[in-house]
Coordinates of C-alpha atoms and ligand atoms in Angstrom, one line a residue:
M1 CA -78.7 -141.6 130.7
R2 CA -77.0 -139.7 133.5
G3 CA -74.6 -137.1 132.2
F4 CA -70.9 -137.1 133.0
D5 CA -70.0 -136.0 136.5
D6 CA -66.6 -135.9 137.7
S7 CA -67.7 -137.6 141.0
D8 CA -67.6 -140.7 138.8
L9 CA -63.8 -140.5 138.9
P10 CA -62.3 -143.0 141.5
Y11 CA -60.3 -140.1 143.2
A12 CA -63.0 -137.5 143.2
S13 CA -64.5 -138.4 146.4
P14 CA -64.2 -137.2 149.1
R15 CA -63.8 -133.6 147.5
P16 CA -60.7 -131.8 148.6
P17 CA -61.4 -129.0 150.9
P18 CA -61.8 -125.5 149.3
E19 CA -58.7 -124.1 150.8
R20 CA -55.6 -126.2 151.1
A21 CA -53.6 -125.9 154.2
H22 CA -50.0 -124.9 153.5
M23 CA -48.0 -127.9 153.7
S24 CA -44.4 -127.2 154.4
A25 CA -43.3 -130.6 153.2
G26 CA -44.3 -130.1 149.6
V27 CA -43.6 -127.3 147.0
D28 CA -46.3 -126.3 144.5
L29 CA -47.1 -123.1 142.8
D30 CA -50.8 -122.8 143.7
P31 CA -52.0 -120.1 146.0
D32 CA -52.0 -120.7 149.6
D33 CA -55.1 -118.8 150.0
W34 CA -57.5 -119.1 146.9
E35 CA -59.9 -116.4 148.2
K36 CA -57.1 -113.8 148.6
F37 CA -55.8 -114.6 145.0
R38 CA -59.2 -114.5 143.8
A39 CA -59.9 -110.8 145.2
E40 CA -56.4 -109.8 144.0
S41 CA -57.0 -111.2 140.4
H42 CA -60.3 -109.7 140.1
K43 CA -58.9 -106.2 141.0
A44 CA -56.2 -106.6 138.2
L45 CA -58.5 -107.7 135.9
D46 CA -61.0 -104.6 136.6
G47 CA -57.6 -102.5 136.2
M48 CA -57.1 -103.8 132.8
I49 CA -60.7 -103.3 131.7
D50 CA -60.5 -99.7 133.0
Y51 CA -57.3 -99.5 131.0
L52 CA -59.1 -100.4 127.7
R53 CA -62.2 -98.4 128.4
D54 CA -60.2 -95.3 129.1
V55 CA -57.5 -95.7 126.4
R56 CA -58.4 -92.4 124.7
K57 CA -57.7 -90.4 127.7
R58 CA -54.0 -91.3 127.9
P59 CA -51.1 -90.3 125.8
V60 CA -50.3 -92.6 123.0
W61 CA -46.8 -93.4 124.3
R62 CA -44.5 -92.5 127.0
Q63 CA -40.9 -92.9 127.3
P64 CA -40.2 -95.3 130.2
P65 CA -38.4 -93.3 133.0
Q66 CA -35.1 -94.6 134.5
E67 CA -36.8 -95.7 137.5
A68 CA -39.1 -98.1 135.5
K69 CA -36.1 -99.4 133.5
D70 CA -34.1 -100.0 136.7
R71 CA -36.8 -102.1 138.0
F72 CA -35.8 -104.6 135.4
R73 CA -32.1 -104.7 135.9
R74 CA -32.2 -106.4 139.2
A75 CA -30.3 -109.8 140.2
L76 CA -32.6 -113.0 140.1
P77 CA -34.7 -113.1 143.0
L78 CA -34.1 -116.4 144.9
E79 CA -37.0 -115.7 147.1
G80 CA -40.6 -114.8 145.9
R81 CA -42.7 -111.9 146.8
A82 CA -46.4 -111.4 147.4
F83 CA -48.4 -111.7 144.2
S84 CA -50.1 -108.4 145.2
D85 CA -46.4 -106.7 145.3
A86 CA -45.7 -108.0 141.7
L87 CA -49.1 -106.5 140.6
D88 CA -48.3 -103.3 142.2
D89 CA -44.9 -103.2 140.1
F90 CA -47.0 -104.0 137.0
E91 CA -49.3 -101.0 137.6
R92 CA -46.4 -98.7 138.2
F93 CA -43.5 -99.9 136.0
I94 CA -45.1 -101.8 133.0
K95 CA -48.7 -100.6 132.4
P96 CA -48.1 -96.9 131.7
Y97 CA -45.2 -97.6 129.4
A98 CA -46.6 -100.1 126.9
T99 CA -46.3 -99.7 123.1
G100 CA -49.5 -97.7 122.9
N101 CA -51.1 -99.6 119.9
T102 CA -54.4 -99.9 121.9
H103 CA -54.7 -96.0 121.3
P104 CA -56.5 -94.7 118.1
L105 CA -53.9 -92.4 117.3
F106 CA -51.3 -95.0 117.2
M107 CA -50.6 -95.4 113.4
G108 CA -47.1 -96.8 113.4
W109 CA -46.0 -99.8 111.6
V110 CA -48.8 -102.4 111.3
H111 CA -50.0 -103.0 114.5
G112 CA -53.5 -104.4 115.6
A113 CA -55.2 -102.7 118.6
G114 CA -56.5 -105.8 120.6
T115 CA -59.8 -105.9 122.1
P116 CA -61.3 -106.6 125.5
V117 CA -62.9 -109.9 124.2
G118 CA -59.3 -111.1 123.1
M119 CA -57.8 -110.1 126.4
I120 CA -60.1 -112.4 128.4
A121 CA -59.9 -115.2 125.8
D122 CA -56.2 -115.0 126.1
M123 CA -56.5 -115.2 129.8
L124 CA -58.8 -118.3 129.7
A125 CA -56.3 -120.0 127.3
A126 CA -53.6 -119.4 129.8
G127 CA -55.6 -121.1 132.3
L128 CA -56.1 -124.3 130.3
N129 CA -52.5 -124.0 129.5
S130 CA -52.9 -126.3 126.5
N131 CA -49.9 -127.5 124.4
C132 CA -51.1 -127.3 120.9
G133 CA -48.2 -129.2 119.3
G134 CA -50.5 -132.1 119.0
R135 CA -52.6 -134.9 120.7
N136 CA -56.2 -135.5 121.2
H137 CA -57.6 -132.5 122.8
I138 CA -60.3 -129.8 121.9
A139 CA -57.8 -127.1 121.3
I140 CA -56.5 -128.9 118.2
D141 CA -60.2 -129.0 117.0
V142 CA -60.5 -125.1 117.7
E143 CA -57.5 -124.6 115.4
R144 CA -58.9 -126.7 112.7
Q145 CA -62.0 -124.7 112.9
I146 CA -60.0 -121.5 112.3
A147 CA -58.3 -123.2 109.2
S148 CA -61.7 -124.2 107.8
W149 CA -63.1 -120.7 108.3
M150 CA -60.3 -119.3 106.6
A151 CA -60.4 -121.6 103.7
E152 CA -64.1 -120.7 103.2
A153 CA -63.2 -116.8 103.5
F154 CA -60.4 -117.2 100.9
G155 CA -62.0 -119.5 98.6
F156 CA -59.6 -122.4 99.2
P157 CA -60.9 -125.9 99.3
P158 CA -62.4 -127.0 102.8
E159 CA -59.5 -129.5 103.4
A160 CA -57.0 -126.8 103.3
S161 CA -54.2 -127.0 106.1
G162 CA -53.5 -124.1 108.5
L163 CA -51.4 -123.5 111.3
F164 CA -50.8 -120.8 113.9
V165 CA -47.5 -119.2 114.1
T166 CA -46.1 -116.2 115.7
G167 CA -46.5 -114.0 112.5
T168 CA -46.3 -113.5 108.9
S169 CA -42.6 -113.3 108.9
I170 CA -42.6 -117.1 110.1
A171 CA -45.5 -117.9 107.8
N172 CA -43.8 -116.7 104.8
F173 CA -40.7 -118.6 105.9
L174 CA -42.6 -121.8 106.1
S175 CA -44.1 -121.2 102.7
L176 CA -40.5 -121.2 101.3
L177 CA -39.8 -124.6 102.8
V178 CA -43.2 -126.1 101.6
A179 CA -42.4 -124.7 98.1
R180 CA -38.7 -125.8 98.2
Q181 CA -39.9 -129.3 99.3
H182 CA -42.6 -129.3 96.5
A183 CA -40.0 -128.3 93.9
L184 CA -37.4 -130.8 95.0
G185 CA -39.7 -133.6 96.1
D186 CA -37.9 -136.3 94.1
K187 CA -34.5 -135.1 95.5
D188 CA -35.6 -135.3 99.1
V189 CA -34.0 -132.0 100.3
R190 CA -35.0 -132.8 103.9
L191 CA -32.7 -136.0 103.9
N192 CA -30.0 -134.8 101.6
G193 CA -29.7 -131.0 102.1
L194 CA -29.2 -128.5 99.6
W195 CA -25.6 -129.5 98.7
A196 CA -26.8 -132.5 97.1
I197 CA -28.9 -130.4 94.6
D198 CA -27.2 -129.4 91.3
E199 CA -29.6 -126.5 90.6
Q200 CA -30.1 -123.1 92.0
L201 CA -33.7 -122.4 92.9
I202 CA -35.0 -118.9 92.2
A203 CA -37.9 -117.1 93.8
Y204 CA -39.5 -113.9 92.6
T205 CA -41.2 -111.0 94.5
S206 CA -41.8 -107.4 94.1
R207 CA -39.4 -104.7 95.3
E208 CA -42.0 -103.5 97.6
A209 CA -42.2 -106.9 99.5
H210 CA -41.5 -107.2 103.2
N211 CA -37.8 -107.9 104.1
C212 CA -38.9 -111.1 105.6
V213 CA -39.3 -112.6 102.3
R214 CA -35.6 -112.1 101.7
Q215 CA -34.7 -113.3 105.1
A216 CA -36.7 -116.4 104.4
M217 CA -34.4 -117.0 101.5
E218 CA -31.4 -116.6 103.8
L219 CA -32.9 -118.9 106.4
A220 CA -33.9 -121.7 104.1
G221 CA -30.3 -121.8 102.7
L222 CA -31.4 -120.7 99.3
G223 CA -29.5 -117.4 99.4
A224 CA -30.8 -113.8 99.2
R225 CA -29.1 -113.5 95.8
N226 CA -31.5 -116.0 94.4
L227 CA -34.6 -113.8 95.2
R228 CA -35.5 -111.5 92.3
L229 CA -37.0 -108.2 93.3
I230 CA -39.2 -107.4 90.5
A231 CA -39.9 -103.6 89.6
S232 CA -43.3 -102.0 90.6
D233 CA -45.5 -99.7 88.8
E234 CA -46.8 -96.4 89.8
R235 CA -49.3 -98.1 92.3
R236 CA -46.3 -99.8 93.6
A237 CA -47.8 -103.1 92.3
M238 CA -45.4 -106.0 90.6
R239 CA -45.0 -105.4 87.0
V240 CA -46.1 -108.9 85.6
G241 CA -44.2 -108.4 82.2
D242 CA -41.0 -107.7 84.1
L243 CA -41.7 -110.9 86.0
R244 CA -42.1 -112.9 82.9
R245 CA -38.9 -111.8 81.5
A246 CA -37.0 -112.5 84.7
I247 CA -38.3 -116.1 84.7
A248 CA -37.5 -116.6 81.1
A249 CA -34.0 -115.1 81.5
D250 CA -33.3 -117.3 84.5
R251 CA -34.4 -120.4 82.7
K252 CA -32.2 -119.5 79.7
A253 CA -29.3 -119.2 82.3
G254 CA -29.9 -122.8 83.4
L255 CA -31.4 -121.7 86.9
R256 CA -34.6 -123.2 88.3
P257 CA -37.6 -120.8 89.1
F258 CA -39.7 -122.2 91.9
L259 CA -41.6 -119.6 93.7
I260 CA -43.6 -116.5 93.3
V261 CA -44.4 -114.4 96.3
G262 CA -47.2 -112.0 95.7
T263 CA -48.1 -109.1 98.1
A264 CA -51.5 -108.4 99.1
G265 CA -51.0 -105.1 101.1
S266 CA -47.3 -104.1 101.2
V267 CA -45.7 -103.0 104.3
D268 CA -44.8 -99.4 103.1
T269 CA -47.7 -98.3 101.3
G270 CA -50.3 -101.1 101.3
A271 CA -50.0 -101.9 97.5
I272 CA -51.5 -105.1 96.2
D273 CA -49.9 -107.1 93.3
P274 CA -52.1 -108.1 90.4
L275 CA -52.7 -111.4 92.1
H276 CA -54.9 -113.0 89.4
R277 CA -52.2 -112.4 86.8
L278 CA -49.5 -113.6 89.1
A279 CA -51.6 -116.8 89.6
D280 CA -51.6 -117.1 85.6
V281 CA -47.9 -116.8 85.5
A282 CA -47.3 -119.4 88.3
H283 CA -49.7 -121.8 86.6
Q284 CA -48.0 -121.4 83.1
E285 CA -44.7 -121.7 84.5
D286 CA -45.4 -124.4 87.1
L287 CA -44.1 -122.4 90.2
W288 CA -45.6 -122.3 93.7
F289 CA -47.7 -119.2 94.2
H290 CA -47.5 -117.8 97.7
I291 CA -49.2 -114.6 99.0
D292 CA -48.0 -112.4 101.7
G293 CA -51.1 -110.9 102.9
A294 CA -50.0 -110.0 106.3
F295 CA -52.7 -107.3 106.9
G296 CA -54.3 -107.3 103.5
A297 CA -55.6 -110.8 103.0
L298 CA -58.4 -110.4 105.7
A299 CA -59.8 -107.7 103.6
M300 CA -61.5 -110.6 101.9
L301 CA -64.0 -110.3 104.9
S302 CA -65.3 -107.1 103.4
P303 CA -67.4 -107.6 100.1
R304 CA -66.5 -103.9 99.0
L305 CA -62.6 -104.7 99.3
K306 CA -62.7 -108.2 98.3
P307 CA -62.5 -107.5 94.4
L308 CA -59.1 -105.9 95.0
L309 CA -57.7 -109.3 96.0
K310 CA -59.2 -111.3 93.0
G311 CA -56.6 -114.2 92.3
L312 CA -55.9 -114.7 96.1
E313 CA -58.3 -117.8 95.9
R314 CA -55.8 -119.3 93.4
A315 CA -52.7 -119.2 95.6
D316 CA -51.0 -122.4 96.7
S317 CA -50.4 -120.7 100.2
I318 CA -51.2 -117.5 102.1
A319 CA -49.4 -116.1 105.1
F320 CA -51.5 -113.4 107.2
D321 CA -51.9 -112.2 110.8
F322 CA -55.0 -112.2 113.0
H323 CA -53.1 -109.9 115.4
K324 CA -53.1 -107.0 112.6
S325 CA -56.5 -106.5 110.9
L326 CA -58.5 -108.8 113.3
H327 CA -57.1 -107.3 116.5
V328 CA -56.5 -110.6 118.1
P329 CA -54.1 -110.1 120.9
Y330 CA -50.4 -110.8 120.0
D331 CA -49.4 -113.1 118.5
A332 CA -51.5 -114.7 115.9
G333 CA -50.0 -115.2 112.6
F334 CA -51.3 -118.0 110.3
F335 CA -50.3 -120.1 107.3
L336 CA -52.8 -121.6 105.2
V337 CA -51.8 -124.2 102.4
R338 CA -54.2 -125.5 99.6
D339 CA -52.9 -129.0 99.7
P340 CA -52.6 -130.5 103.2
E341 CA -50.6 -133.4 101.8
V342 CA -47.9 -131.0 100.1
H343 CA -47.9 -129.0 103.6
R344 CA -47.4 -132.2 105.6
R345 CA -44.5 -133.5 103.6
A346 CA -42.5 -130.5 104.3
F347 CA -42.5 -131.1 108.0
A348 CA -44.0 -134.3 109.3
A349 CA -41.7 -136.7 111.0
N350 CA -41.7 -140.0 112.9
A351 CA -40.3 -139.4 116.3
A352 CA -40.9 -142.3 118.5
Y353 CA -41.9 -140.1 121.5
L354 CA -44.9 -138.6 119.3
T355 CA -46.1 -141.9 118.3
R356 CA -49.8 -141.9 117.3
A357 CA -52.3 -144.1 119.2
Q358 CA -55.6 -145.3 117.8
R359 CA -57.3 -144.2 120.7
G360 CA -56.9 -141.8 124.0
L361 CA -54.9 -138.7 124.2
A362 CA -52.3 -139.7 121.6
A363 CA -54.9 -140.4 119.0
G364 CA -55.2 -138.4 115.7
D365 CA -53.5 -138.8 112.3
S366 CA -52.3 -135.1 111.7
W367 CA -51.1 -132.9 114.5
P368 CA -49.9 -129.3 114.2
C369 CA -46.4 -130.3 114.8
D370 CA -46.6 -132.1 111.5
L371 CA -47.2 -128.9 109.8
G372 CA -44.3 -126.7 111.1
P373 CA -41.3 -126.7 113.0
D374 CA -42.9 -125.8 116.6
L375 CA -43.6 -128.7 118.8
S376 CA -44.7 -126.8 122.0
R377 CA -47.4 -124.3 121.1
G378 CA -49.9 -122.2 122.9
F379 CA -53.7 -122.1 122.2
R380 CA -53.6 -119.0 119.8
A381 CA -56.7 -120.5 118.2
L382 CA -58.8 -119.6 121.3
K383 CA -58.7 -115.9 121.2
T384 CA -59.0 -116.0 117.5
W385 CA -62.1 -118.1 117.8
F386 CA -63.6 -115.7 120.5
T387 CA -62.9 -112.9 118.4
I388 CA -64.6 -114.4 115.1
E389 CA -67.5 -115.8 117.2
V390 CA -68.2 -112.7 119.3
F391 CA -67.9 -110.1 116.3
G392 CA -68.6 -112.2 113.2
A393 CA -67.1 -112.0 109.8
E394 CA -69.2 -109.3 108.7
R395 CA -68.4 -106.7 111.3
L396 CA -64.8 -107.5 111.3
G397 CA -64.7 -106.9 107.7
Q398 CA -66.6 -103.4 108.3
C399 CA -63.9 -102.7 110.8
I400 CA -61.3 -103.2 107.9
E401 CA -63.5 -101.2 105.5
Q402 CA -63.7 -98.3 108.0
T403 CA -59.8 -98.2 108.4
C404 CA -59.6 -97.8 104.7
R405 CA -62.1 -94.9 104.7
M406 CA -60.0 -93.4 107.5
A407 CA -56.9 -93.5 105.3
Q408 CA -58.9 -91.9 102.3
R409 CA -59.8 -89.1 104.9
L410 CA -56.3 -88.6 105.8
E411 CA -55.3 -88.6 102.1
G412 CA -57.9 -85.8 101.3
R413 CA -56.7 -83.7 104.3
I414 CA -53.0 -84.0 103.3
K415 CA -53.9 -82.9 99.9
E416 CA -55.7 -80.0 101.2
S417 CA -52.6 -79.0 103.4
N418 CA -50.2 -76.5 102.7
N419 CA -47.5 -78.0 104.6
F420 CA -47.9 -81.7 103.5
F421 CA -48.1 -83.8 100.2
M422 CA -48.8 -87.4 99.5
R423 CA -45.8 -89.7 98.6
A424 CA -47.7 -92.9 97.5
P425 CA -51.1 -93.7 96.4
V426 CA -53.4 -95.2 99.0
T427 CA -54.8 -98.8 98.1
L428 CA -55.9 -99.9 101.7
N429 CA -55.2 -98.3 105.0
I430 CA -51.7 -96.9 104.7
V431 CA -50.9 -93.2 104.0
C432 CA -47.3 -92.2 103.1
F433 CA -46.7 -88.3 103.0
G434 CA -44.0 -85.8 103.1
V435 CA -43.2 -82.3 104.3
K436 CA -43.1 -79.6 101.6
D437 CA -39.8 -78.1 101.2
D438 CA -38.1 -80.8 103.1
P439 CA -36.0 -82.6 100.4
D440 CA -34.1 -84.9 102.6
G441 CA -37.0 -85.7 104.9
A442 CA -35.3 -84.1 107.9
L443 CA -38.4 -82.4 108.9
A444 CA -40.6 -85.6 108.5
R445 CA -38.2 -87.5 110.9
E446 CA -38.4 -84.6 113.4
I447 CA -42.2 -84.3 113.3
V448 CA -42.5 -88.1 114.1
M449 CA -40.1 -88.1 117.0
D450 CA -41.8 -84.9 118.3
L451 CA -45.2 -86.5 118.2
H452 CA -44.0 -89.6 119.9
E453 CA -42.4 -87.8 122.8
R454 CA -45.4 -85.5 123.2
G455 CA -47.5 -88.7 123.4
E456 CA -50.0 -87.1 120.9
A457 CA -49.8 -89.6 118.0
A458 CA -47.6 -92.3 116.9
P459 CA -47.1 -92.6 113.0
S460 CA -43.8 -94.2 111.8
L461 CA -41.2 -93.4 109.1
T462 CA -40.1 -95.3 106.0
L463 CA -38.1 -94.5 103.2
L464 CA -39.6 -94.1 99.9
D465 CA -37.2 -93.7 96.9
G466 CA -34.6 -93.0 99.5
V467 CA -36.2 -90.2 101.1
P468 CA -38.0 -90.3 104.7
A469 CA -41.7 -90.4 104.5
I470 CA -44.2 -90.1 107.4
R471 CA -46.3 -93.5 107.3
A472 CA -49.6 -93.6 108.9
A473 CA -50.9 -97.3 109.0
I474 CA -54.6 -97.0 109.9
I475 CA -55.2 -100.3 111.3
N476 CA -57.0 -99.6 114.6
H477 CA -60.7 -100.2 114.8
R478 CA -60.8 -97.3 117.3
T479 CA -59.6 -94.8 114.9
E480 CA -62.6 -92.5 113.9
E481 CA -63.0 -89.4 111.7
A482 CA -62.4 -87.0 114.6
N483 CA -59.2 -88.6 115.3
I484 CA -58.0 -88.2 111.7
D485 CA -59.1 -84.6 111.7
G486 CA -57.1 -84.3 115.2
F487 CA -54.1 -85.9 113.8
L488 CA -54.0 -83.4 110.9
E489 CA -54.1 -80.6 113.4
L490 CA -51.3 -82.3 115.5
L491 CA -49.3 -82.5 112.2
E492 CA -49.8 -78.8 111.4
R493 CA -48.6 -77.8 114.8
A494 CA -45.7 -80.1 114.7
V495 CA -44.5 -78.8 111.4
V496 CA -44.6 -75.2 112.9
R497 CA -42.3 -76.4 115.7
A498 CA -40.1 -78.2 113.6
R499 CA -39.5 -75.3 111.2
K500 CA -39.2 -72.9 114.0
E501 CA -36.5 -75.1 116.0
P502 CA -34.5 -77.2 113.6
H503 CA -32.8 -79.7 115.5
M504 CA -29.3 -81.1 114.8
L505 CA -30.8 -84.1 113.0
E506 CA -29.0 -87.5 113.3
P507 CA -29.4 -89.8 110.4
L508 CA -32.4 -92.3 110.5
V509 CA -31.5 -95.1 112.5
Q510 CA -31.9 -98.3 110.4
P511 CA -32.4 -101.9 111.7
P512 CA -29.2 -104.1 111.5
S513 CA -29.1 -106.0 108.2
G514 CA -27.0 -108.9 106.9
P515 CA -24.6 -108.5 104.0
G516 CA -27.4 -107.3 101.7
R517 CA -29.4 -104.3 102.2
S518 CA -32.6 -104.1 104.5
R519 CA -36.0 -103.2 103.1
L520 CA -35.6 -99.7 104.3
S521 CA -32.5 -99.0 102.1
E522 CA -33.8 -100.8 99.1
D523 CA -36.0 -98.0 97.8
Ligands
PLP1 C1 -46.7 -107.1 104.1 C2 -45.9 -107.6 105.4 N1 -45.4 -108.8 105.3 C3 -44.9 -109.4 106.5 C4 -44.9 -108.7 107.7 C5 -44.3 -109.2 109.1 O1 -45.3 -109.8 109.8 P1 -45.1 -110.0 111.3 O2 -44.7 -108.8 111.8 O3 -46.4 -110.5 111.9 O4 -44.0 -111.1 111.3 C6 -45.6 -107.3 107.7 C7 -45.7 -106.6 109.2 O5 -46.2 -105.5 109.1 C8 -46.2 -106.8 106.6 O6 -46.7 -105.7 106.6

């Protein structure tokens, strides 16, 4: 039998000429000269490959100069320019002033580092320009492949459903909507809204949880006041006894507990809640058990780290990011749900224009748009698929293990230092430390700003027990022992500078928050 050949198609012959003459009558957005476009594109790609190869030779971060900022304050261009001119602007005004999270000494917040493979995969996905809201095309199968791989890695049943989203913040929000729907199924909250419900739904999480959990309560209309922030122990993990007592008190007060959000890798210190015990409580109390595993859940890929996450396999849903520990280029958050039917019930709808067909492009029972609010969605699965295919789960797990080893090394060096001291225990790959004789954290803040401005390293700041701490989140697969030792030297020099030249220190700038307090002010 003859294989498929596109010359079989009725319009495929004769083949179009390789270079289309410019037609003034029509307007399209393809290049007039494909060969010129090819040459310019190859040059740009070579430039990006060099950029990643040479990442260690550049400063971690540079303040964008006024000239670069001004470049992006112009009026809307009515006429286009040559592609090569726009590429020149990219080289001059954008490329040198990126976040810096590709660099091994970037340790701020929790940022993945990306990979060259991921970069190319993202470019290929952009070429296909698939809309992954639904329909019958191969990108949907790739996304399902990722869901079934994650079900396998996390010990979920193979039919578990999964959905790419921007990040864990949104995945946590979706988990609340699924849990809400699950709890109120008979009352049909999607139709009637919350006003028709005569009970207050109460959720529980640790006080170490990311602020997006609180935000999810706000967005879901459940109210931040109905989120109980349970105290944590000396390792900053949730106290299960306190959780049980809070649930009992709420039930006694006539309220309706519906959800426990456990944290596998807390944003400030990397603490892991006792997931197994939380699963017991959720089971006994008949509550939805969701886990925020933004950067911690994928430690399941490491046989050495996996025991820390015991109980994760018992969750009803998990939120996590491929763009963090797996270095898939931004953005690639994921939401995994044990029971696909419960997941569907929270979002699926019957819009006429999304009618499913028995055959053809509109075929398929379950589309990604049945599992979340996004209808137009990019092909995030491709860069994730390439990453897992090319590196394999074992090596990716080893990379996560390596970041934890680097965190332990930094912890050891901090403990030896005369100038710094540890502020929190290290569980995974986040190290929080302070400066000795710096009771209000003023020197800590100064040191972080100084290191950023010099382009030497990029740790970030957080507040622990109300006092600023320097926070090194060692997520980057490029960070090696020499980088950790070098970081310590940079810190020692920075502290000397900070002590010598005390600056007029402004208060720590906090992100805007709603009527309640942000995570930063809660400690
Ligand atoms: C524990 C935790 N949860 C949620 C988030 C938010 O994830 P994203 O930035 O992908 O929305 C983070 C981010 O660092 C996190 O560490």
